[in-house]
mmCIF file with all atom_site columns, C-alpha atoms and ligand atoms in Angstrom:
data_model
loop_
_atom_site.group_PDB
_atom_site.id
_atom_site.type_symbol
_atom_site.label_atom_id
_atom_site.label_alt_id
_atom_site.label_comp_id
_atom_site.label_asym_id
_atom_site.label_entity_id
_atom_site.label_seq_id
_atom_site.pdbx_PDB_ins_code
_atom_site.Cartn_x
_atom_site.Cartn_y
_atom_site.Cartn_z
_atom_site.occupancy
_atom_site.B_iso_or_equiv
_atom_site.pdbx_formal_charge
_atom_site.auth_seq_id
_atom_site.auth_comp_id
_atom_site.auth_asym_id
_atom_site.auth_atom_id
_atom_site.pdbx_PDB_model_num
ATOM   1   C CA  . UNK Z 1 1   ? -61.929 -30.118 5.265   1.00 46.00 ? 1   UNK Z CA  1
ATOM   2   C CA  . UNK Z 1 2   ? -58.598 -27.970 4.698   1.00 51.00 ? 2   UNK Z CA  1
ATOM   3   C CA  . UNK Z 1 3   ? -57.703 -27.801 1.368   1.00 50.00 ? 3   UNK Z CA  1
ATOM   4   C CA  . UNK Z 1 4   ? -54.252 -29.615 2.014   1.00 57.00 ? 4   UNK Z CA  1
ATOM   5   C CA  . UNK Z 1 5   ? -56.023 -32.644 2.704   1.00 92.00 ? 5   UNK Z CA  1
ATOM   6   C CA  . UNK Z 1 6   ? -57.149 -32.942 -0.595  1.00 97.00 ? 6   UNK Z CA  1
ATOM   7   C CA  . UNK Z 1 7   ? -54.594 -34.741 -3.378  1.00 97.00 ? 7   UNK Z CA  1
ATOM   8   C CA  . UNK Z 1 8   ? -54.552 -33.863 -7.055  1.00 98.00 ? 8   UNK Z CA  1
ATOM   9   C CA  . UNK Z 1 9   ? -55.496 -37.050 -8.635  1.00 98.00 ? 9   UNK Z CA  1
ATOM   10  C CA  . UNK Z 1 10  ? -55.786 -38.701 -12.067 1.00 98.00 ? 10  UNK Z CA  1
ATOM   11  C CA  . UNK Z 1 11  ? -56.372 -42.361 -13.683 1.00 98.00 ? 11  UNK Z CA  1
ATOM   12  C CA  . UNK Z 1 12  ? -53.838 -43.277 -16.225 1.00 98.00 ? 12  UNK Z CA  1
ATOM   13  C CA  . UNK Z 1 13  ? -52.141 -45.916 -18.420 1.00 98.00 ? 13  UNK Z CA  1
ATOM   14  C CA  . UNK Z 1 14  ? -48.537 -45.990 -17.608 1.00 98.00 ? 14  UNK Z CA  1
ATOM   15  C CA  . UNK Z 1 15  ? -45.633 -46.955 -20.215 1.00 98.00 ? 15  UNK Z CA  1
ATOM   16  C CA  . UNK Z 1 16  ? -43.124 -49.931 -20.084 1.00 97.00 ? 16  UNK Z CA  1
ATOM   17  C CA  . UNK Z 1 17  ? -39.779 -47.955 -18.914 1.00 98.00 ? 17  UNK Z CA  1
ATOM   18  C CA  . UNK Z 1 18  ? -38.149 -49.515 -22.332 1.00 98.00 ? 18  UNK Z CA  1
ATOM   19  C CA  . UNK Z 1 19  ? -41.096 -48.027 -24.391 1.00 98.00 ? 19  UNK Z CA  1
ATOM   20  C CA  . UNK Z 1 20  ? -40.635 -44.873 -22.588 1.00 98.00 ? 20  UNK Z CA  1
ATOM   21  C CA  . UNK Z 1 21  ? -37.040 -44.568 -23.235 1.00 98.00 ? 21  UNK Z CA  1
ATOM   22  C CA  . UNK Z 1 22  ? -37.663 -45.460 -26.706 1.00 98.00 ? 22  UNK Z CA  1
ATOM   23  C CA  . UNK Z 1 23  ? -39.997 -42.939 -27.145 1.00 98.00 ? 23  UNK Z CA  1
ATOM   24  C CA  . UNK Z 1 24  ? -37.805 -40.193 -25.789 1.00 98.00 ? 24  UNK Z CA  1
ATOM   25  C CA  . UNK Z 1 25  ? -34.789 -41.286 -27.697 1.00 97.00 ? 25  UNK Z CA  1
ATOM   26  C CA  . UNK Z 1 26  ? -37.116 -41.288 -31.079 1.00 97.00 ? 26  UNK Z CA  1
ATOM   27  C CA  . UNK Z 1 27  ? -38.288 -37.728 -29.627 1.00 97.00 ? 27  UNK Z CA  1
ATOM   28  C CA  . UNK Z 1 28  ? -34.876 -36.044 -29.029 1.00 94.00 ? 28  UNK Z CA  1
ATOM   29  C CA  . UNK Z 1 29  ? -33.870 -37.315 -32.831 1.00 94.00 ? 29  UNK Z CA  1
ATOM   30  C CA  . UNK Z 1 30  ? -36.779 -36.163 -34.573 1.00 95.00 ? 30  UNK Z CA  1
ATOM   31  C CA  . UNK Z 1 31  ? -37.975 -32.777 -32.777 1.00 93.00 ? 31  UNK Z CA  1
ATOM   32  C CA  . UNK Z 1 32  ? -36.645 -29.238 -33.203 1.00 86.00 ? 32  UNK Z CA  1
ATOM   33  C CA  . UNK Z 1 33  ? -38.402 -27.687 -30.377 1.00 84.00 ? 33  UNK Z CA  1
ATOM   34  C CA  . UNK Z 1 34  ? -36.902 -24.468 -28.433 1.00 83.00 ? 34  UNK Z CA  1
ATOM   35  C CA  . UNK Z 1 35  ? -37.420 -23.352 -25.021 1.00 82.00 ? 35  UNK Z CA  1
ATOM   36  C CA  . UNK Z 1 36  ? -39.641 -22.414 -23.069 1.00 86.00 ? 36  UNK Z CA  1
ATOM   37  C CA  . UNK Z 1 37  ? -41.011 -25.788 -24.416 1.00 93.00 ? 37  UNK Z CA  1
ATOM   38  C CA  . UNK Z 1 38  ? -40.233 -28.438 -21.794 1.00 94.00 ? 38  UNK Z CA  1
ATOM   39  C CA  . UNK Z 1 39  ? -40.126 -31.986 -22.855 1.00 96.00 ? 39  UNK Z CA  1
ATOM   40  C CA  . UNK Z 1 40  ? -41.877 -34.495 -20.572 1.00 96.00 ? 40  UNK Z CA  1
ATOM   41  C CA  . UNK Z 1 41  ? -39.279 -36.829 -18.774 1.00 96.00 ? 41  UNK Z CA  1
ATOM   42  C CA  . UNK Z 1 42  ? -39.309 -40.505 -19.836 1.00 97.00 ? 42  UNK Z CA  1
ATOM   43  C CA  . UNK Z 1 43  ? -40.659 -41.413 -16.430 1.00 96.00 ? 43  UNK Z CA  1
ATOM   44  C CA  . UNK Z 1 44  ? -43.684 -39.013 -16.618 1.00 96.00 ? 44  UNK Z CA  1
ATOM   45  C CA  . UNK Z 1 45  ? -44.778 -40.250 -19.977 1.00 98.00 ? 45  UNK Z CA  1
ATOM   46  C CA  . UNK Z 1 46  ? -48.412 -41.274 -19.546 1.00 98.00 ? 46  UNK Z CA  1
ATOM   47  C CA  . UNK Z 1 47  ? -51.752 -41.737 -21.182 1.00 98.00 ? 47  UNK Z CA  1
ATOM   48  C CA  . UNK Z 1 48  ? -54.560 -39.799 -18.783 1.00 98.00 ? 48  UNK Z CA  1
ATOM   49  C CA  . UNK Z 1 49  ? -57.886 -41.702 -18.801 1.00 98.00 ? 49  UNK Z CA  1
ATOM   50  C CA  . UNK Z 1 50  ? -59.519 -39.241 -16.505 1.00 98.00 ? 50  UNK Z CA  1
ATOM   51  C CA  . UNK Z 1 51  ? -58.397 -36.240 -14.626 1.00 98.00 ? 51  UNK Z CA  1
ATOM   52  C CA  . UNK Z 1 52  ? -59.817 -35.869 -11.043 1.00 98.00 ? 52  UNK Z CA  1
ATOM   53  C CA  . UNK Z 1 53  ? -58.181 -32.627 -9.766  1.00 98.00 ? 53  UNK Z CA  1
ATOM   54  C CA  . UNK Z 1 54  ? -58.169 -31.894 -6.196  1.00 98.00 ? 54  UNK Z CA  1
ATOM   55  C CA  . UNK Z 1 55  ? -59.856 -34.851 -4.568  1.00 98.00 ? 55  UNK Z CA  1
ATOM   56  C CA  . UNK Z 1 56  ? -60.834 -35.530 -0.701  1.00 98.00 ? 56  UNK Z CA  1
ATOM   57  C CA  . UNK Z 1 57  ? -59.773 -39.009 0.847   1.00 98.00 ? 57  UNK Z CA  1
ATOM   58  C CA  . UNK Z 1 58  ? -63.463 -39.905 1.049   1.00 98.00 ? 58  UNK Z CA  1
ATOM   59  C CA  . UNK Z 1 59  ? -63.966 -39.391 -2.706  1.00 98.00 ? 59  UNK Z CA  1
ATOM   60  C CA  . UNK Z 1 60  ? -60.386 -41.119 -3.636  1.00 98.00 ? 60  UNK Z CA  1
ATOM   61  C CA  . UNK Z 1 61  ? -61.718 -44.360 -1.534  1.00 98.00 ? 61  UNK Z CA  1
ATOM   62  C CA  . UNK Z 1 62  ? -64.962 -44.245 -3.307  1.00 98.00 ? 62  UNK Z CA  1
ATOM   63  C CA  . UNK Z 1 63  ? -63.248 -44.156 -6.815  1.00 98.00 ? 63  UNK Z CA  1
ATOM   64  C CA  . UNK Z 1 64  ? -60.945 -46.960 -5.650  1.00 98.00 ? 64  UNK Z CA  1
ATOM   65  C CA  . UNK Z 1 65  ? -63.946 -49.122 -4.625  1.00 98.00 ? 65  UNK Z CA  1
ATOM   66  C CA  . UNK Z 1 66  ? -65.449 -48.658 -7.981  1.00 98.00 ? 66  UNK Z CA  1
ATOM   67  C CA  . UNK Z 1 67  ? -62.418 -49.148 -9.624  1.00 98.00 ? 67  UNK Z CA  1
ATOM   68  C CA  . UNK Z 1 68  ? -61.873 -52.430 -7.811  1.00 96.00 ? 68  UNK Z CA  1
ATOM   69  C CA  . UNK Z 1 69  ? -65.036 -53.654 -9.286  1.00 95.00 ? 69  UNK Z CA  1
ATOM   70  C CA  . UNK Z 1 70  ? -64.677 -52.565 -13.017 1.00 96.00 ? 70  UNK Z CA  1
ATOM   71  C CA  . UNK Z 1 71  ? -64.116 -55.386 -15.547 1.00 93.00 ? 71  UNK Z CA  1
ATOM   72  C CA  . UNK Z 1 72  ? -63.037 -53.651 -18.239 1.00 95.00 ? 72  UNK Z CA  1
ATOM   73  C CA  . UNK Z 1 73  ? -60.876 -55.630 -21.057 1.00 96.00 ? 73  UNK Z CA  1
ATOM   74  C CA  . UNK Z 1 74  ? -57.123 -55.483 -21.608 1.00 97.00 ? 74  UNK Z CA  1
ATOM   75  C CA  . UNK Z 1 75  ? -56.735 -53.979 -25.271 1.00 98.00 ? 75  UNK Z CA  1
ATOM   76  C CA  . UNK Z 1 76  ? -53.586 -52.923 -27.487 1.00 98.00 ? 76  UNK Z CA  1
ATOM   77  C CA  . UNK Z 1 77  ? -53.305 -49.644 -29.559 1.00 98.00 ? 77  UNK Z CA  1
ATOM   78  C CA  . UNK Z 1 78  ? -50.698 -48.273 -32.191 1.00 98.00 ? 78  UNK Z CA  1
ATOM   79  C CA  . UNK Z 1 79  ? -48.966 -45.057 -31.333 1.00 98.00 ? 79  UNK Z CA  1
ATOM   80  C CA  . UNK Z 1 80  ? -49.072 -43.440 -34.889 1.00 98.00 ? 80  UNK Z CA  1
ATOM   81  C CA  . UNK Z 1 81  ? -50.527 -40.067 -34.546 1.00 98.00 ? 81  UNK Z CA  1
ATOM   82  C CA  . UNK Z 1 82  ? -49.059 -36.840 -33.621 1.00 98.00 ? 82  UNK Z CA  1
ATOM   83  C CA  . UNK Z 1 83  ? -50.823 -33.740 -32.532 1.00 97.00 ? 83  UNK Z CA  1
ATOM   84  C CA  . UNK Z 1 84  ? -50.008 -29.864 -31.304 1.00 97.00 ? 84  UNK Z CA  1
ATOM   85  C CA  . UNK Z 1 85  ? -52.572 -27.827 -29.328 1.00 97.00 ? 85  UNK Z CA  1
ATOM   86  C CA  . UNK Z 1 86  ? -51.050 -24.502 -29.424 1.00 96.00 ? 86  UNK Z CA  1
ATOM   87  C CA  . UNK Z 1 87  ? -53.119 -23.089 -26.688 1.00 97.00 ? 87  UNK Z CA  1
ATOM   88  C CA  . UNK Z 1 88  ? -52.657 -25.617 -24.432 1.00 97.00 ? 88  UNK Z CA  1
ATOM   89  C CA  . UNK Z 1 89  ? -48.936 -25.570 -25.525 1.00 97.00 ? 89  UNK Z CA  1
ATOM   90  C CA  . UNK Z 1 90  ? -49.026 -29.600 -25.927 1.00 98.00 ? 90  UNK Z CA  1
ATOM   91  C CA  . UNK Z 1 91  ? -47.188 -31.705 -28.515 1.00 97.00 ? 91  UNK Z CA  1
ATOM   92  C CA  . UNK Z 1 92  ? -48.433 -34.981 -28.114 1.00 98.00 ? 92  UNK Z CA  1
ATOM   93  C CA  . UNK Z 1 93  ? -48.456 -38.553 -29.544 1.00 98.00 ? 93  UNK Z CA  1
ATOM   94  C CA  . UNK Z 1 94  ? -51.531 -41.056 -29.615 1.00 98.00 ? 94  UNK Z CA  1
ATOM   95  C CA  . UNK Z 1 95  ? -53.331 -43.589 -31.406 1.00 98.00 ? 95  UNK Z CA  1
ATOM   96  C CA  . UNK Z 1 96  ? -55.094 -42.678 -34.743 1.00 98.00 ? 96  UNK Z CA  1
ATOM   97  C CA  . UNK Z 1 97  ? -57.543 -45.096 -34.034 1.00 98.00 ? 97  UNK Z CA  1
ATOM   98  C CA  . UNK Z 1 98  ? -58.904 -45.402 -30.113 1.00 98.00 ? 98  UNK Z CA  1
ATOM   99  C CA  . UNK Z 1 99  ? -59.742 -49.121 -29.661 1.00 98.00 ? 99  UNK Z CA  1
ATOM   100 C CA  . UNK Z 1 100 ? -63.123 -49.540 -27.973 1.00 98.00 ? 100 UNK Z CA  1
ATOM   101 C CA  . UNK Z 1 101 ? -62.076 -51.024 -24.650 1.00 98.00 ? 101 UNK Z CA  1
ATOM   102 C CA  . UNK Z 1 102 ? -59.964 -47.682 -24.076 1.00 98.00 ? 102 UNK Z CA  1
ATOM   103 C CA  . UNK Z 1 103 ? -62.821 -45.469 -24.807 1.00 98.00 ? 103 UNK Z CA  1
ATOM   104 C CA  . UNK Z 1 104 ? -64.819 -47.805 -22.598 1.00 98.00 ? 104 UNK Z CA  1
ATOM   105 C CA  . UNK Z 1 105 ? -62.607 -47.621 -19.821 1.00 98.00 ? 105 UNK Z CA  1
ATOM   106 C CA  . UNK Z 1 106 ? -62.133 -43.801 -19.810 1.00 98.00 ? 106 UNK Z CA  1
ATOM   107 C CA  . UNK Z 1 107 ? -65.817 -43.494 -20.369 1.00 98.00 ? 107 UNK Z CA  1
ATOM   108 C CA  . UNK Z 1 108 ? -66.516 -45.740 -16.893 1.00 98.00 ? 108 UNK Z CA  1
ATOM   109 C CA  . UNK Z 1 109 ? -63.648 -43.773 -14.999 1.00 98.00 ? 109 UNK Z CA  1
ATOM   110 C CA  . UNK Z 1 110 ? -64.975 -40.205 -16.001 1.00 98.00 ? 110 UNK Z CA  1
ATOM   111 C CA  . UNK Z 1 111 ? -68.610 -41.515 -15.022 1.00 98.00 ? 111 UNK Z CA  1
ATOM   112 C CA  . UNK Z 1 112 ? -67.123 -42.928 -11.561 1.00 98.00 ? 112 UNK Z CA  1
ATOM   113 C CA  . UNK Z 1 113 ? -65.525 -39.204 -11.185 1.00 98.00 ? 113 UNK Z CA  1
ATOM   114 C CA  . UNK Z 1 114 ? -68.767 -37.465 -11.548 1.00 98.00 ? 114 UNK Z CA  1
ATOM   115 C CA  . UNK Z 1 115 ? -70.478 -39.906 -9.384  1.00 98.00 ? 115 UNK Z CA  1
ATOM   116 C CA  . UNK Z 1 116 ? -68.218 -39.061 -6.673  1.00 98.00 ? 116 UNK Z CA  1
ATOM   117 C CA  . UNK Z 1 117 ? -68.867 -35.236 -7.307  1.00 98.00 ? 117 UNK Z CA  1
ATOM   118 C CA  . UNK Z 1 118 ? -65.732 -34.634 -9.707  1.00 98.00 ? 118 UNK Z CA  1
ATOM   119 C CA  . UNK Z 1 119 ? -67.137 -32.905 -12.504 1.00 98.00 ? 119 UNK Z CA  1
ATOM   120 C CA  . UNK Z 1 120 ? -65.517 -34.001 -15.823 1.00 98.00 ? 120 UNK Z CA  1
ATOM   121 C CA  . UNK Z 1 121 ? -65.051 -32.001 -19.113 1.00 96.00 ? 121 UNK Z CA  1
ATOM   122 C CA  . UNK Z 1 122 ? -68.050 -32.022 -21.709 1.00 95.00 ? 122 UNK Z CA  1
ATOM   123 C CA  . UNK Z 1 123 ? -65.265 -32.713 -24.252 1.00 95.00 ? 123 UNK Z CA  1
ATOM   124 C CA  . UNK Z 1 124 ? -64.726 -35.902 -25.628 1.00 96.00 ? 124 UNK Z CA  1
ATOM   125 C CA  . UNK Z 1 125 ? -61.820 -37.990 -24.386 1.00 98.00 ? 125 UNK Z CA  1
ATOM   126 C CA  . UNK Z 1 126 ? -58.633 -37.633 -26.578 1.00 98.00 ? 126 UNK Z CA  1
ATOM   127 C CA  . UNK Z 1 127 ? -56.196 -40.259 -25.706 1.00 98.00 ? 127 UNK Z CA  1
ATOM   128 C CA  . UNK Z 1 128 ? -52.769 -38.778 -25.899 1.00 98.00 ? 128 UNK Z CA  1
ATOM   129 C CA  . UNK Z 1 129 ? -49.301 -38.837 -24.332 1.00 98.00 ? 129 UNK Z CA  1
ATOM   130 C CA  . UNK Z 1 130 ? -47.974 -35.388 -23.631 1.00 98.00 ? 130 UNK Z CA  1
ATOM   131 C CA  . UNK Z 1 131 ? -44.419 -35.214 -25.392 1.00 98.00 ? 131 UNK Z CA  1
ATOM   132 C CA  . UNK Z 1 132 ? -43.831 -31.291 -24.835 1.00 97.00 ? 132 UNK Z CA  1
ATOM   133 C CA  . UNK Z 1 133 ? -45.244 -28.832 -22.478 1.00 95.00 ? 133 UNK Z CA  1
ATOM   134 C CA  . UNK Z 1 134 ? -45.239 -24.902 -22.751 1.00 95.00 ? 134 UNK Z CA  1
ATOM   135 C CA  . UNK Z 1 135 ? -45.048 -25.378 -26.660 1.00 96.00 ? 135 UNK Z CA  1
ATOM   136 C CA  . UNK Z 1 136 ? -47.067 -22.323 -27.776 1.00 95.00 ? 136 UNK Z CA  1
ATOM   137 C CA  . UNK Z 1 137 ? -45.534 -21.376 -31.057 1.00 92.00 ? 137 UNK Z CA  1
ATOM   138 C CA  . UNK Z 1 138 ? -46.323 -23.089 -34.418 1.00 89.00 ? 138 UNK Z CA  1
ATOM   139 C CA  . UNK Z 1 139 ? -44.193 -25.607 -35.583 1.00 90.00 ? 139 UNK Z CA  1
ATOM   140 C CA  . UNK Z 1 140 ? -44.145 -28.371 -38.490 1.00 91.00 ? 140 UNK Z CA  1
ATOM   141 C CA  . UNK Z 1 141 ? -44.765 -31.842 -36.829 1.00 94.00 ? 141 UNK Z CA  1
ATOM   142 C CA  . UNK Z 1 142 ? -42.674 -35.012 -38.171 1.00 94.00 ? 142 UNK Z CA  1
ATOM   143 C CA  . UNK Z 1 143 ? -44.895 -36.705 -40.904 1.00 93.00 ? 143 UNK Z CA  1
ATOM   144 C CA  . UNK Z 1 144 ? -44.950 -39.980 -38.956 1.00 95.00 ? 144 UNK Z CA  1
ATOM   145 C CA  . UNK Z 1 145 ? -44.207 -41.883 -35.930 1.00 97.00 ? 145 UNK Z CA  1
ATOM   146 C CA  . UNK Z 1 146 ? -42.444 -45.348 -35.453 1.00 97.00 ? 146 UNK Z CA  1
ATOM   147 C CA  . UNK Z 1 147 ? -45.997 -46.596 -34.913 1.00 98.00 ? 147 UNK Z CA  1
ATOM   148 C CA  . UNK Z 1 148 ? -45.336 -48.533 -31.399 1.00 98.00 ? 148 UNK Z CA  1
ATOM   149 C CA  . UNK Z 1 149 ? -47.931 -51.035 -30.641 1.00 98.00 ? 149 UNK Z CA  1
ATOM   150 C CA  . UNK Z 1 150 ? -48.716 -51.192 -26.841 1.00 98.00 ? 150 UNK Z CA  1
ATOM   151 C CA  . UNK Z 1 151 ? -50.664 -53.732 -24.880 1.00 98.00 ? 151 UNK Z CA  1
ATOM   152 C CA  . UNK Z 1 152 ? -52.285 -52.455 -21.798 1.00 98.00 ? 152 UNK Z CA  1
ATOM   153 C CA  . UNK Z 1 153 ? -53.345 -55.050 -18.839 1.00 97.00 ? 153 UNK Z CA  1
ATOM   154 C CA  . UNK Z 1 154 ? -53.753 -52.421 -16.019 1.00 97.00 ? 154 UNK Z CA  1
ATOM   155 C CA  . UNK Z 1 155 ? -54.402 -48.908 -15.170 1.00 98.00 ? 155 UNK Z CA  1
ATOM   156 C CA  . UNK Z 1 156 ? -53.478 -46.818 -12.259 1.00 98.00 ? 156 UNK Z CA  1
ATOM   157 C CA  . UNK Z 1 157 ? -54.322 -44.108 -10.051 1.00 98.00 ? 157 UNK Z CA  1
ATOM   158 C CA  . UNK Z 1 158 ? -51.587 -41.315 -9.808  1.00 98.00 ? 158 UNK Z CA  1
ATOM   159 C CA  . UNK Z 1 159 ? -51.139 -38.243 -7.363  1.00 98.00 ? 159 UNK Z CA  1
ATOM   160 C CA  . UNK Z 1 160 ? -49.630 -35.202 -8.963  1.00 98.00 ? 160 UNK Z CA  1
ATOM   161 C CA  . UNK Z 1 161 ? -47.900 -32.825 -6.985  1.00 96.00 ? 161 UNK Z CA  1
ATOM   162 C CA  . UNK Z 1 162 ? -47.080 -29.349 -8.367  1.00 92.00 ? 162 UNK Z CA  1
ATOM   163 C CA  . UNK Z 1 163 ? -43.376 -28.326 -7.509  1.00 91.00 ? 163 UNK Z CA  1
ATOM   164 C CA  . UNK Z 1 164 ? -41.250 -25.484 -8.865  1.00 88.00 ? 164 UNK Z CA  1
ATOM   165 C CA  . UNK Z 1 165 ? -39.554 -28.264 -10.889 1.00 83.00 ? 165 UNK Z CA  1
ATOM   166 C CA  . UNK Z 1 166 ? -42.763 -29.103 -12.651 1.00 85.00 ? 166 UNK Z CA  1
ATOM   167 C CA  . UNK Z 1 167 ? -45.133 -31.857 -11.389 1.00 90.00 ? 167 UNK Z CA  1
ATOM   168 C CA  . UNK Z 1 168 ? -44.258 -34.751 -9.890  1.00 95.00 ? 168 UNK Z CA  1
ATOM   169 C CA  . UNK Z 1 169 ? -46.322 -37.947 -10.216 1.00 97.00 ? 169 UNK Z CA  1
ATOM   170 C CA  . UNK Z 1 170 ? -46.438 -40.920 -7.538  1.00 97.00 ? 170 UNK Z CA  1
ATOM   171 C CA  . UNK Z 1 171 ? -48.523 -44.021 -8.328  1.00 98.00 ? 171 UNK Z CA  1
ATOM   172 C CA  . UNK Z 1 172 ? -50.925 -44.860 -5.346  1.00 98.00 ? 172 UNK Z CA  1
ATOM   173 C CA  . UNK Z 1 173 ? -52.630 -47.891 -6.713  1.00 98.00 ? 173 UNK Z CA  1
ATOM   174 C CA  . UNK Z 1 174 ? -53.238 -50.022 -9.553  1.00 98.00 ? 174 UNK Z CA  1
ATOM   175 C CA  . UNK Z 1 175 ? -55.867 -52.496 -11.131 1.00 97.00 ? 175 UNK Z CA  1
ATOM   176 C CA  . UNK Z 1 176 ? -55.786 -55.315 -13.653 1.00 96.00 ? 176 UNK Z CA  1
ATOM   177 C CA  . UNK Z 1 177 ? -57.949 -55.156 -16.693 1.00 96.00 ? 177 UNK Z CA  1
ATOM   178 C CA  . UNK Z 1 178 ? -59.994 -57.967 -17.151 1.00 90.00 ? 178 UNK Z CA  1
ATOM   179 C CA  . UNK Z 1 179 ? -60.062 -58.973 -13.444 1.00 64.00 ? 179 UNK Z CA  1
ATOM   180 C CA  . UNK Z 1 180 ? -62.262 -57.433 -10.768 1.00 59.00 ? 180 UNK Z CA  1
ATOM   181 C CA  . UNK Z 1 181 ? -59.438 -57.148 -7.897  1.00 55.00 ? 181 UNK Z CA  1
ATOM   182 C CA  . UNK Z 1 182 ? -56.522 -54.870 -7.415  1.00 52.00 ? 182 UNK Z CA  1
ATOM   183 C CA  . UNK Z 1 183 ? -53.015 -55.737 -8.864  1.00 59.00 ? 183 UNK Z CA  1
HETATM 184 P P1  . 2AM S 2 .   ? -51.927 -33.334 -20.461 1.00 66.15 ? 201 2AM S P1  1
HETATM 185 O O1  . 2AM S 2 .   ? -50.840 -34.105 -20.588 1.00 66.15 ? 201 2AM S O1  1
HETATM 186 O O2  . 2AM S 2 .   ? -52.674 -33.220 -21.540 1.00 66.15 ? 201 2AM S O2  1
HETATM 187 O O3  . 2AM S 2 .   ? -51.870 -31.719 -19.709 1.00 66.15 ? 201 2AM S O3  1
HETATM 188 C C1  . 2AM S 2 .   ? -51.927 -34.640 -14.883 1.00 66.15 ? 201 2AM S C1  1
HETATM 189 O O4  . 2AM S 2 .   ? -52.065 -33.415 -14.799 1.00 66.15 ? 201 2AM S O4  1
HETATM 190 C C2  . 2AM S 2 .   ? -52.354 -35.356 -16.057 1.00 66.15 ? 201 2AM S C2  1
HETATM 191 O O5  . 2AM S 2 .   ? -53.696 -34.883 -16.287 1.00 66.15 ? 201 2AM S O5  1
HETATM 192 C C3  . 2AM S 2 .   ? -51.662 -35.038 -17.305 1.00 66.15 ? 201 2AM S C3  1
HETATM 193 O O6  . 2AM S 2 .   ? -51.500 -36.001 -18.382 1.00 66.15 ? 201 2AM S O6  1
HETATM 194 C C4  . 2AM S 2 .   ? -53.001 -33.813 -17.789 1.00 66.15 ? 201 2AM S C4  1
HETATM 195 O O7  . 2AM S 2 .   ? -52.887 -33.858 -19.456 1.00 66.15 ? 201 2AM S O7  1
HETATM 196 C C5  . 2AM S 2 .   ? -54.080 -34.486 -17.501 1.00 66.15 ? 201 2AM S C5  1
HETATM 197 N N1  . 2AM S 2 .   ? -55.003 -33.395 -17.237 1.00 66.15 ? 201 2AM S N1  1
HETATM 198 C C6  . 2AM S 2 .   ? -56.584 -33.401 -17.889 1.00 66.15 ? 201 2AM S C6  1
HETATM 199 N N2  . 2AM S 2 .   ? -57.131 -32.350 -17.402 1.00 66.15 ? 201 2AM S N2  1
HETATM 200 C C7  . 2AM S 2 .   ? -56.360 -31.629 -16.868 1.00 66.15 ? 201 2AM S C7  1
HETATM 201 C C8  . 2AM S 2 .   ? -56.451 -30.186 -16.310 1.00 66.15 ? 201 2AM S C8  1
HETATM 202 N N3  . 2AM S 2 .   ? -57.692 -29.780 -16.237 1.00 66.15 ? 201 2AM S N3  1
HETATM 203 N N4  . 2AM S 2 .   ? -55.148 -29.898 -15.441 1.00 66.15 ? 201 2AM S N4  1
HETATM 204 C C9  . 2AM S 2 .   ? -54.338 -30.703 -15.287 1.00 66.15 ? 201 2AM S C9  1
HETATM 205 N N5  . 2AM S 2 .   ? -54.035 -31.605 -16.183 1.00 66.15 ? 201 2AM S N5  1
HETATM 206 C C10 . 2AM S 2 .   ? -55.004 -32.196 -16.587 1.00 66.15 ? 201 2AM S C10 1
#
């Protein structure tokens, strides 16, 4: 099968537009991060549950069938933690404590990926929302975040296309949490 028929996919939690705009507003006021660090646009802020990489149509269809049958529960979390991974060049926002239903959902989706022939990293799931990319230089992070509390009632499958202007994300499908059917 030609490589062009694959799609670069990931399962993710999306943020409400108002929350995304609030995060960007706070980020712009709080961080003094110079180029080449690149801030993530508000419309692209998300929390990845499982990165699938290049996925064939048959694999995508199998994953969608599994996702549709999941009965993981909705949950809330608090975005009260900041981190910097200098090697990856990522500054992130995330929860200090990960609720069990979040961990269970990520684990179920990673397991589904493996079942469909899409290997997953051995490293533990580390929930985060990327605020900046290409941030490889040392920096001092703000001591705290506004501590947004966020509820999630669905998760999504996204396609990522790499363009010269950065990644372009498209939602392909979404599923309710707590109900075994697509939204
Ligand atoms: P990141 O924000 O930490 O880079 C789409 O690329 C999403 O999948 C991003 O949220 C990205 O996380 C995540 N992801 C996880 N592993 C990845 C990988 N090996 N390559 C690209 N993206 C990955």
